[in-house]
mmCIF file of C-alpha atoms in Angstrom:
data_model
loop_
_atom_site.group_PDB
_atom_site.id
_atom_site.type_symbol
_atom_site.label_atom_id
_atom_site.label_comp_id
_atom_site.label_asym_id
_atom_site.label_seq_id
_atom_site.Cartn_x
_atom_site.Cartn_y
_atom_site.Cartn_z
ATOM 1 C CA MET A 57 43.483 -153.547 -29.789
ATOM 2 C CA THR A 58 43.827 -156.001 -33.073
ATOM 3 C CA THR A 59 42.667 -159.583 -32.926
ATOM 4 C CA ALA A 60 46.129 -160.678 -34.373
ATOM 5 C CA THR A 61 47.184 -163.427 -36.255
ATOM 6 C CA THR A 62 48.266 -167.103 -35.226
ATOM 7 C CA THR A 63 50.959 -169.239 -35.294
ATOM 8 C CA ALA A 64 48.766 -172.034 -34.521
ATOM 9 C CA PRO A 65 48.008 -174.847 -36.711
ATOM 10 C CA THR A 66 44.885 -174.746 -38.470
ATOM 11 C CA THR A 67 44.583 -178.457 -38.398
ATOM 12 C CA ALA A 68 44.123 -181.336 -35.974
ATOM 13 C CA GLN A 69 45.661 -181.072 -32.471
ATOM 14 C CA ARG A 70 47.346 -183.563 -29.993
ATOM 15 C CA ALA A 71 44.411 -183.954 -26.412
ATOM 16 C CA VAL A 72 43.714 -186.233 -24.257
ATOM 17 C CA LEU A 73 40.098 -186.589 -23.407
ATOM 18 C CA ILE A 74 37.317 -189.631 -22.450
ATOM 19 C CA ARG A 75 34.526 -190.838 -24.461
ATOM 20 C CA ALA A 76 33.131 -192.725 -21.927
ATOM 21 C CA TYR A 77 33.198 -192.822 -18.132
ATOM 22 C CA GLY A 78 35.705 -195.660 -16.595
ATOM 23 C CA GLY A 79 39.429 -196.872 -15.509
ATOM 24 C CA ALA A 80 42.835 -196.266 -16.455
ATOM 25 C CA ALA A 81 41.985 -197.197 -20.053
ATOM 26 C CA ALA A 82 39.284 -194.823 -20.247
ATOM 27 C CA ALA A 83 41.536 -191.404 -20.786
ATOM 28 C CA GLU A 84 43.245 -191.604 -24.382
ATOM 29 C CA LEU A 85 45.587 -189.535 -26.428
ATOM 30 C CA ALA A 86 43.800 -188.062 -29.554
ATOM 31 C CA GLU A 87 43.478 -186.011 -31.870
ATOM 32 C CA ILE A 88 41.035 -182.985 -31.793
ATOM 33 C CA ALA A 89 40.307 -179.628 -33.840
ATOM 34 C CA THR A 90 42.371 -176.793 -32.783
ATOM 35 C CA PRO A 91 39.739 -174.461 -31.523
ATOM 36 C CA ALA A 92 39.904 -170.666 -32.785
ATOM 37 C CA ALA A 93 39.168 -167.914 -29.536
ATOM 38 C CA GLY A 94 36.344 -166.734 -29.333
ATOM 39 C CA HIS A 95 34.579 -163.442 -28.244
ATOM 40 C CA GLY A 96 36.690 -162.324 -25.109
ATOM 41 C CA GLN A 97 38.626 -165.418 -25.250
ATOM 42 C CA VAL A 98 42.428 -166.068 -26.060
ATOM 43 C CA LEU A 99 44.106 -169.215 -27.669
ATOM 44 C CA VAL A 100 47.047 -170.821 -25.857
ATOM 45 C CA ARG A 101 49.760 -172.778 -26.955
ATOM 46 C CA VAL A 102 50.012 -175.223 -23.875
ATOM 47 C CA ARG A 103 53.239 -175.412 -22.273
ATOM 48 C CA ALA A 104 52.590 -177.386 -19.053
ATOM 49 C CA ALA A 105 49.067 -178.405 -17.236
ATOM 50 C CA GLY A 106 48.792 -179.638 -13.566
ATOM 51 C CA VAL A 107 47.683 -183.186 -13.380
ATOM 52 C CA ASN A 108 45.007 -183.029 -10.444
ATOM 53 C CA GLY A 109 43.527 -185.567 -8.063
ATOM 54 C CA ILE A 110 40.384 -184.454 -9.368
ATOM 55 C CA ASP A 111 40.906 -185.819 -12.781
ATOM 56 C CA TRP A 112 40.663 -189.326 -12.786
ATOM 57 C CA LYS A 113 37.692 -188.209 -10.183
ATOM 58 C CA VAL A 114 35.921 -187.246 -13.163
ATOM 59 C CA ARG A 115 37.328 -189.775 -15.107
ATOM 60 C CA GLU A 116 35.328 -192.838 -13.710
ATOM 61 C CA GLY A 117 32.230 -190.130 -13.184
ATOM 62 C CA PHE A 118 33.052 -190.391 -9.573
ATOM 63 C CA VAL A 119 31.900 -186.231 -9.706
ATOM 64 C CA ARG A 120 29.477 -186.290 -12.663
ATOM 65 C CA GLU A 121 27.418 -184.198 -9.993
ATOM 66 C CA ALA A 122 29.944 -181.373 -9.995
ATOM 67 C CA PHE A 123 31.604 -182.252 -13.226
ATOM 68 C CA PRO A 124 28.540 -182.356 -16.122
ATOM 69 C CA LEU A 125 30.366 -183.341 -19.099
ATOM 70 C CA GLN A 126 29.292 -183.495 -23.011
ATOM 71 C CA LEU A 127 31.331 -186.377 -23.763
ATOM 72 C CA PRO A 128 33.944 -186.801 -25.457
ATOM 73 C CA ALA A 129 35.615 -183.977 -23.419
ATOM 74 C CA VAL A 130 39.342 -183.059 -22.687
ATOM 75 C CA LEU A 131 40.793 -183.583 -19.694
ATOM 76 C CA GLY A 132 42.632 -181.198 -17.775
ATOM 77 C CA ILE A 133 41.905 -178.105 -15.388
ATOM 78 C CA GLU A 134 45.049 -175.724 -15.276
ATOM 79 C CA LEU A 135 47.686 -174.603 -17.927
ATOM 80 C CA ALA A 136 50.767 -172.494 -18.111
ATOM 81 C CA GLY A 137 51.655 -171.107 -21.968
ATOM 82 C CA VAL A 138 51.628 -168.696 -24.138
ATOM 83 C CA VAL A 139 49.126 -166.466 -25.928
ATOM 84 C CA GLU A 140 49.330 -167.111 -29.706
ATOM 85 C CA ALA A 141 46.138 -164.862 -30.490
ATOM 86 C CA LEU A 142 43.588 -162.952 -29.393
ATOM 87 C CA GLY A 143 39.571 -163.098 -30.182
ATOM 88 C CA PRO A 144 36.971 -160.623 -30.739
ATOM 89 C CA GLY A 145 36.909 -158.106 -27.579
ATOM 90 C CA ALA A 146 39.948 -159.308 -25.990
ATOM 91 C CA SER A 147 42.552 -156.895 -24.749
ATOM 92 C CA ARG A 148 43.943 -157.581 -21.267
ATOM 93 C CA PHE A 149 47.195 -159.676 -22.918
ATOM 94 C CA ARG A 150 49.262 -159.399 -26.215
ATOM 95 C CA VAL A 151 50.789 -162.495 -28.834
ATOM 96 C CA GLY A 152 53.249 -163.682 -26.805
ATOM 97 C CA ASP A 153 52.768 -163.076 -23.213
ATOM 98 C CA ARG A 154 53.232 -166.004 -20.906
ATOM 99 C CA VAL A 155 49.967 -166.781 -19.352
ATOM 100 C CA MET A 156 48.649 -169.010 -16.842
ATOM 101 C CA GLY A 157 45.032 -170.424 -15.099
ATOM 102 C CA PRO A 158 42.277 -172.676 -13.825
ATOM 103 C CA LEU A 159 40.061 -173.161 -16.995
ATOM 104 C CA GLY A 160 37.247 -173.124 -14.663
ATOM 105 C CA GLY A 161 36.110 -176.579 -16.310
ATOM 106 C CA LEU A 162 38.026 -178.997 -18.310
ATOM 107 C CA GLY A 163 40.616 -178.855 -21.688
ATOM 108 C CA ALA A 164 43.903 -178.148 -20.392
ATOM 109 C CA TYR A 165 45.401 -181.687 -22.361
ATOM 110 C CA ALA A 166 46.085 -180.387 -25.492
ATOM 111 C CA GLU A 167 48.524 -178.333 -27.617
ATOM 112 C CA PHE A 168 45.501 -175.275 -28.156
ATOM 113 C CA VAL A 169 43.593 -174.350 -25.560
ATOM 114 C CA ALA A 170 41.133 -171.154 -25.998
ATOM 115 C CA VAL A 171 40.833 -169.845 -22.738
ATOM 116 C CA ASP A 172 38.284 -166.701 -21.261
ATOM 117 C CA GLU A 173 40.863 -164.064 -20.902
ATOM 118 C CA ALA A 174 39.496 -163.296 -17.627
ATOM 119 C CA LYS A 175 40.332 -166.548 -16.275
ATOM 120 C CA LEU A 176 44.177 -165.639 -16.643
ATOM 121 C CA VAL A 177 47.002 -163.785 -15.155
ATOM 122 C CA ARG A 178 50.496 -163.182 -16.260
ATOM 123 C CA THR A 179 53.012 -165.904 -15.572
ATOM 124 C CA PRO A 180 55.399 -163.854 -13.238
ATOM 125 C CA HIS A 181 59.159 -163.115 -13.799
ATOM 126 C CA GLY A 182 61.337 -165.749 -12.253
ATOM 127 C CA LEU A 183 58.545 -168.811 -12.535
ATOM 128 C CA ASP A 184 58.989 -171.572 -15.058
ATOM 129 C CA ASP A 185 55.586 -172.776 -17.412
ATOM 130 C CA LEU A 186 56.102 -176.292 -14.906
ATOM 131 C CA HIS A 187 55.970 -174.420 -11.801
ATOM 132 C CA ALA A 188 53.331 -171.946 -12.840
ATOM 133 C CA ALA A 189 50.879 -174.978 -14.372
ATOM 134 C CA ALA A 190 51.134 -176.403 -10.737
ATOM 135 C CA ILE A 191 49.620 -173.198 -9.233
ATOM 136 C CA PRO A 192 46.511 -171.807 -10.592
ATOM 137 C CA VAL A 193 44.045 -174.751 -8.883
ATOM 138 C CA ALA A 194 45.907 -175.758 -5.575
ATOM 139 C CA ALA A 195 46.852 -172.693 -4.403
ATOM 140 C CA VAL A 196 44.064 -170.687 -4.644
ATOM 141 C CA ALA A 197 41.802 -173.562 -3.506
ATOM 142 C CA ALA A 198 43.816 -174.375 -0.526
ATOM 143 C CA TRP A 199 43.324 -171.030 0.240
ATOM 144 C CA GLN A 200 39.423 -171.066 -0.353
ATOM 145 C CA SER A 201 38.722 -174.171 1.250
ATOM 146 C CA LEU A 202 40.426 -172.632 4.422
ATOM 147 C CA HIS A 203 38.381 -169.760 4.569
ATOM 148 C CA HIS A 204 35.429 -171.459 3.760
ATOM 149 C CA ALA A 205 33.991 -172.686 6.777
ATOM 150 C CA GLY A 206 34.439 -169.144 7.705
ATOM 151 C CA PRO A 207 37.214 -166.453 9.165
ATOM 152 C CA LEU A 208 40.325 -168.188 10.071
ATOM 153 C CA ALA A 209 41.380 -167.091 13.793
ATOM 154 C CA ALA A 210 44.640 -167.273 15.345
ATOM 155 C CA GLY A 211 44.757 -170.144 17.907
ATOM 156 C CA GLN A 212 42.431 -172.450 16.257
ATOM 157 C CA ARG A 213 43.093 -176.228 15.651
ATOM 158 C CA ILE A 214 43.389 -177.367 12.521
ATOM 159 C CA LEU A 215 43.549 -180.928 11.155
ATOM 160 C CA ILE A 216 44.368 -181.160 7.429
ATOM 161 C CA HIS A 217 44.145 -184.650 6.166
ATOM 162 C CA GLY A 218 46.972 -185.238 3.063
ATOM 163 C CA ALA A 219 49.161 -182.638 4.160
ATOM 164 C CA ALA A 220 51.309 -183.586 1.532
ATOM 165 C CA GLY A 221 49.836 -183.210 -1.415
ATOM 166 C CA GLY A 222 49.206 -180.349 -3.944
ATOM 167 C CA LEU A 223 46.569 -178.444 -1.741
ATOM 168 C CA GLY A 224 47.505 -180.225 1.376
ATOM 169 C CA GLY A 225 50.962 -178.504 1.735
ATOM 170 C CA TYR A 226 49.543 -174.932 0.374
ATOM 171 C CA ALA A 227 47.139 -175.048 3.221
ATOM 172 C CA VAL A 228 49.635 -176.279 5.873
ATOM 173 C CA GLN A 229 51.518 -173.197 4.930
ATOM 174 C CA TYR A 230 48.626 -171.064 4.837
ATOM 175 C CA ALA A 231 47.234 -171.731 8.548
ATOM 176 C CA LYS A 232 50.313 -171.925 10.057
ATOM 177 C CA ARG A 233 50.548 -168.250 8.823
ATOM 178 C CA ALA A 234 47.308 -167.270 10.384
ATOM 179 C CA GLY A 235 48.564 -168.287 13.661
ATOM 180 C CA ALA A 236 47.004 -171.542 13.831
ATOM 181 C CA GLU A 237 48.016 -174.680 15.402
ATOM 182 C CA VAL A 238 48.640 -177.230 12.651
ATOM 183 C CA PHE A 239 47.520 -180.989 13.201
ATOM 184 C CA ALA A 240 48.458 -182.658 9.565
ATOM 185 C CA SER A 241 48.046 -186.300 8.391
ATOM 186 C CA ALA A 242 50.447 -187.555 5.515
ATOM 187 C CA SER A 243 52.409 -191.063 4.398
ATOM 188 C CA THR A 244 55.360 -192.161 6.243
ATOM 189 C CA ALA A 245 58.188 -190.898 3.737
ATOM 190 C CA HIS A 246 56.374 -187.574 3.382
ATOM 191 C CA LEU A 247 56.460 -186.647 7.256
ATOM 192 C CA ASP A 248 59.581 -184.465 7.094
ATOM 193 C CA TYR A 249 58.172 -182.485 3.964
ATOM 194 C CA VAL A 250 54.956 -182.026 5.927
ATOM 195 C CA ARG A 251 57.400 -180.818 9.214
ATOM 196 C CA SER A 252 59.381 -178.086 6.642
ATOM 197 C CA LEU A 253 55.938 -176.701 5.730
ATOM 198 C CA GLY A 254 55.271 -175.517 9.208
ATOM 199 C CA ALA A 255 52.855 -178.459 10.819
ATOM 200 C CA ASP A 256 52.967 -178.289 14.594
ATOM 201 C CA HIS A 257 51.759 -181.788 14.622
ATOM 202 C CA VAL A 258 52.618 -184.321 12.049
ATOM 203 C CA ILE A 259 50.511 -187.571 12.132
ATOM 204 C CA ASP A 260 52.041 -191.250 9.937
ATOM 205 C CA TYR A 261 48.320 -192.540 9.203
ATOM 206 C CA ARG A 262 49.782 -195.833 8.022
ATOM 207 C CA THR A 263 50.894 -196.485 11.559
ATOM 208 C CA GLU A 264 48.734 -193.860 13.900
ATOM 209 C CA ARG A 265 45.127 -193.110 13.821
ATOM 210 C CA PHE A 266 44.888 -189.359 13.905
ATOM 211 C CA GLU A 267 42.191 -189.690 16.667
ATOM 212 C CA SER A 268 44.718 -190.180 18.885
ATOM 213 C CA VAL A 269 46.808 -187.495 17.910
ATOM 214 C CA ALA A 270 43.974 -184.571 17.453
ATOM 215 C CA ARG A 271 41.970 -183.327 20.201
ATOM 216 C CA ASP A 272 39.740 -180.253 20.152
ATOM 217 C CA ILE A 273 39.620 -179.602 16.371
ATOM 218 C CA ASP A 274 37.569 -176.346 14.990
ATOM 219 C CA LEU A 275 38.889 -177.097 11.269
ATOM 220 C CA VAL A 276 39.158 -180.307 9.497
ATOM 221 C CA LEU A 277 40.421 -180.181 5.470
ATOM 222 C CA ASP A 278 39.286 -183.428 4.475
ATOM 223 C CA TYR A 279 41.809 -183.838 0.775
ATOM 224 C CA VAL A 280 41.624 -187.645 1.293
ATOM 225 C CA GLY A 281 37.482 -188.218 1.580
ATOM 226 C CA GLY A 282 35.742 -191.610 2.378
ATOM 227 C CA GLU A 283 36.955 -193.479 5.845
ATOM 228 C CA VAL A 284 39.241 -190.526 6.906
ATOM 229 C CA LEU A 285 36.401 -188.251 6.527
ATOM 230 C CA ASP A 286 33.610 -190.632 8.386
ATOM 231 C CA ARG A 287 36.181 -190.956 11.483
ATOM 232 C CA SER A 288 37.004 -186.948 11.359
ATOM 233 C CA TRP A 289 33.793 -185.835 13.063
ATOM 234 C CA GLN A 290 34.862 -187.560 16.512
ATOM 235 C CA VAL A 291 38.172 -185.363 17.004
ATOM 236 C CA LEU A 292 35.842 -181.943 15.885
ATOM 237 C CA THR A 293 34.622 -179.020 18.932
ATOM 238 C CA LYS A 294 30.929 -178.754 19.269
ATOM 239 C CA ASP A 295 30.780 -175.783 16.196
ATOM 240 C CA GLY A 296 33.568 -177.577 14.100
ATOM 241 C CA ALA A 297 33.525 -178.191 10.592
ATOM 242 C CA ILE A 298 35.109 -180.315 8.318
ATOM 243 C CA VAL A 299 35.339 -178.713 4.667
ATOM 244 C CA GLY A 300 36.125 -181.503 1.887
ATOM 245 C CA THR A 301 37.444 -181.659 -1.250
ATOM 246 C CA SER A 302 37.171 -185.439 -2.355
ATOM 247 C CA SER A 303 33.548 -186.567 -1.436
ATOM 248 C CA PRO A 304 30.991 -185.026 -2.897
ATOM 249 C CA ASP A 305 28.282 -186.916 -0.748
ATOM 250 C CA ILE A 306 29.825 -185.105 2.679
ATOM 251 C CA LEU A 307 26.218 -183.764 3.123
ATOM 252 C CA ALA A 308 24.849 -187.080 3.278
ATOM 253 C CA ARG A 309 27.831 -188.293 5.367
ATOM 254 C CA THR A 310 27.047 -185.462 8.146
ATOM 255 C CA PRO A 311 26.189 -186.639 10.983
ATOM 256 C CA PRO A 312 22.967 -184.363 12.451
ATOM 257 C CA GLY A 313 23.959 -181.408 14.576
ATOM 258 C CA ARG A 314 27.362 -181.216 12.633
ATOM 259 C CA ARG A 315 28.841 -178.661 9.619
ATOM 260 C CA GLY A 316 30.150 -180.682 6.819
ATOM 261 C CA LEU A 317 30.800 -178.587 3.365
ATOM 262 C CA TRP A 318 31.533 -179.907 0.026
ATOM 263 C CA PHE A 319 33.683 -177.595 -1.283
ATOM 264 C CA MET A 320 34.560 -176.659 -5.218
ATOM 265 C CA ASN A 321 37.484 -173.523 -5.896
ATOM 266 C CA LYS A 322 36.127 -170.749 -7.777
ATOM 267 C CA PRO A 323 38.692 -168.712 -9.925
ATOM 268 C CA ASP A 324 40.351 -165.836 -8.355
ATOM 269 C CA ILE A 325 42.736 -164.111 -10.039
ATOM 270 C CA ASP A 326 43.573 -161.199 -8.202
ATOM 271 C CA LEU A 327 44.041 -163.984 -5.353
ATOM 272 C CA LEU A 328 45.824 -166.240 -8.012
ATOM 273 C CA GLU A 329 48.146 -162.994 -9.017
ATOM 274 C CA ARG A 330 49.122 -162.658 -5.752
ATOM 275 C CA LEU A 331 50.031 -166.221 -5.086
ATOM 276 C CA ALA A 332 51.579 -166.951 -8.055
ATOM 277 C CA ALA A 333 53.870 -163.988 -7.069
ATOM 278 C CA GLU A 334 54.636 -165.247 -3.646
ATOM 279 C CA ILE A 335 55.972 -168.217 -4.662
ATOM 280 C CA ALA A 336 58.350 -166.754 -7.640
ATOM 281 C CA GLN A 337 59.638 -164.647 -4.673
ATOM 282 C CA GLY A 338 60.047 -167.858 -2.731
ATOM 283 C CA THR A 339 57.762 -166.854 0.150
ATOM 284 C CA LEU A 340 55.675 -169.830 -0.596
ATOM 285 C CA ILE A 341 56.914 -173.274 -1.251
ATOM 286 C CA SER A 342 55.553 -174.735 -4.414
ATOM 287 C CA LYS A 343 56.846 -178.711 -4.811
ATOM 288 C CA LEU A 344 56.527 -180.554 -8.013
ATOM 289 C CA ASP A 345 56.782 -184.061 -7.262
ATOM 290 C CA GLU A 346 57.053 -185.732 -10.981
ATOM 291 C CA VAL A 347 57.267 -184.056 -14.853
ATOM 292 C CA VAL A 348 55.682 -186.246 -16.803
ATOM 293 C CA GLY A 349 55.589 -185.904 -21.262
ATOM 294 C CA PHE A 350 51.866 -185.622 -23.331
ATOM 295 C CA ASP A 351 52.806 -189.036 -23.859
ATOM 296 C CA ASP A 352 52.588 -190.319 -20.063
ATOM 297 C CA ILE A 353 49.288 -188.286 -19.293
ATOM 298 C CA PRO A 354 46.904 -191.106 -18.681
ATOM 299 C CA ALA A 355 49.471 -193.031 -16.717
ATOM 300 C CA ALA A 356 49.982 -190.112 -14.364
ATOM 301 C CA ILE A 357 46.196 -189.802 -14.055
ATOM 302 C CA GLU A 358 45.889 -193.318 -12.649
ATOM 303 C CA ARG A 359 49.067 -192.860 -10.507
ATOM 304 C CA ASN A 360 47.550 -189.823 -9.063
ATOM 305 C CA ARG A 361 44.963 -192.449 -7.353
ATOM 306 C CA THR A 362 47.234 -195.317 -6.081
ATOM 307 C CA ASP A 363 50.397 -193.274 -5.191
ATOM 308 C CA PRO A 364 50.628 -190.517 -2.291
ATOM 309 C CA ARG A 365 52.069 -187.528 -3.898
ATOM 310 C CA ILE A 366 54.574 -184.490 -2.486
ATOM 311 C CA GLY A 367 52.915 -181.683 -3.745
ATOM 312 C CA LYS A 368 52.184 -181.814 -7.703
ATOM 313 C CA VAL A 369 52.206 -184.123 -10.886
ATOM 314 C CA VAL A 370 52.828 -181.555 -13.792
ATOM 315 C CA ALA A 371 52.768 -182.224 -17.493
ATOM 316 C CA ASP A 372 55.310 -180.631 -19.634
ATOM 317 C CA LEU A 373 53.358 -179.985 -23.159
ATOM 318 C CA SER A 374 56.540 -178.418 -25.028
ATOM 319 C CA ARG A 375 58.128 -181.913 -25.272
#
């Protein structure tokens, strides 16, 4: 297959980047060079990008050991868009194909991104770019984290912290499908949504202590971290485990004789393709909490840090 011509500009493009670790002001709008697709890569015109909780942690250097960066760095870890050009050796897609996927790193908050073609799948028919951009990280990470501690068996008792968020919403559905008894904690305004996903026991973390409701838990999925993680050890069975995505220091906070696992998802295009198809067919619920424009991405990253969300926030880069 030919390497195809591109309609992408050859000058500067807009992007959201950090030049140094810091707070809300560290993420800034800037102009950077438009990349060319390298060997095995495709150049994607980004139409939408998912805004994730990891963004502010990367921005502040909270996960710098897990996400080592060469600064300045463009933020954003998942996207949906259109193939604009093929690099040498790229053959899975054609120019004009709609694609979606995780980057396995950073760089999605830009008008054009050069991506290894092996990280992308075609966007299913019936799935718009905004919903497609909300799927690659959260849907796959929730599946992987649920099974990370070992095979999930019907009848197990699972507690999910942050159950209304992007990861949590998928995890509730997966756990329920697997036949688990699902305990889920969320904020007051999000309880009905979590119930609609199939949770058996919904805990209002603002008014209840989950320890008074959840007992003999086989697996805790902790998408919150901090003090919530520290309190969760007491609800586990003897052989139970906590899988955490929010506290990179979980091993240091794991009591002797207990199992605590720090989880980072790995791109899996076969799994992504299957889950995206289910969402397009309506058999798996994917919720968008907010859609923001390019210029509002830095503020949206900060709101993700301070405000509980239902589902995902997505940036519309086509505006």
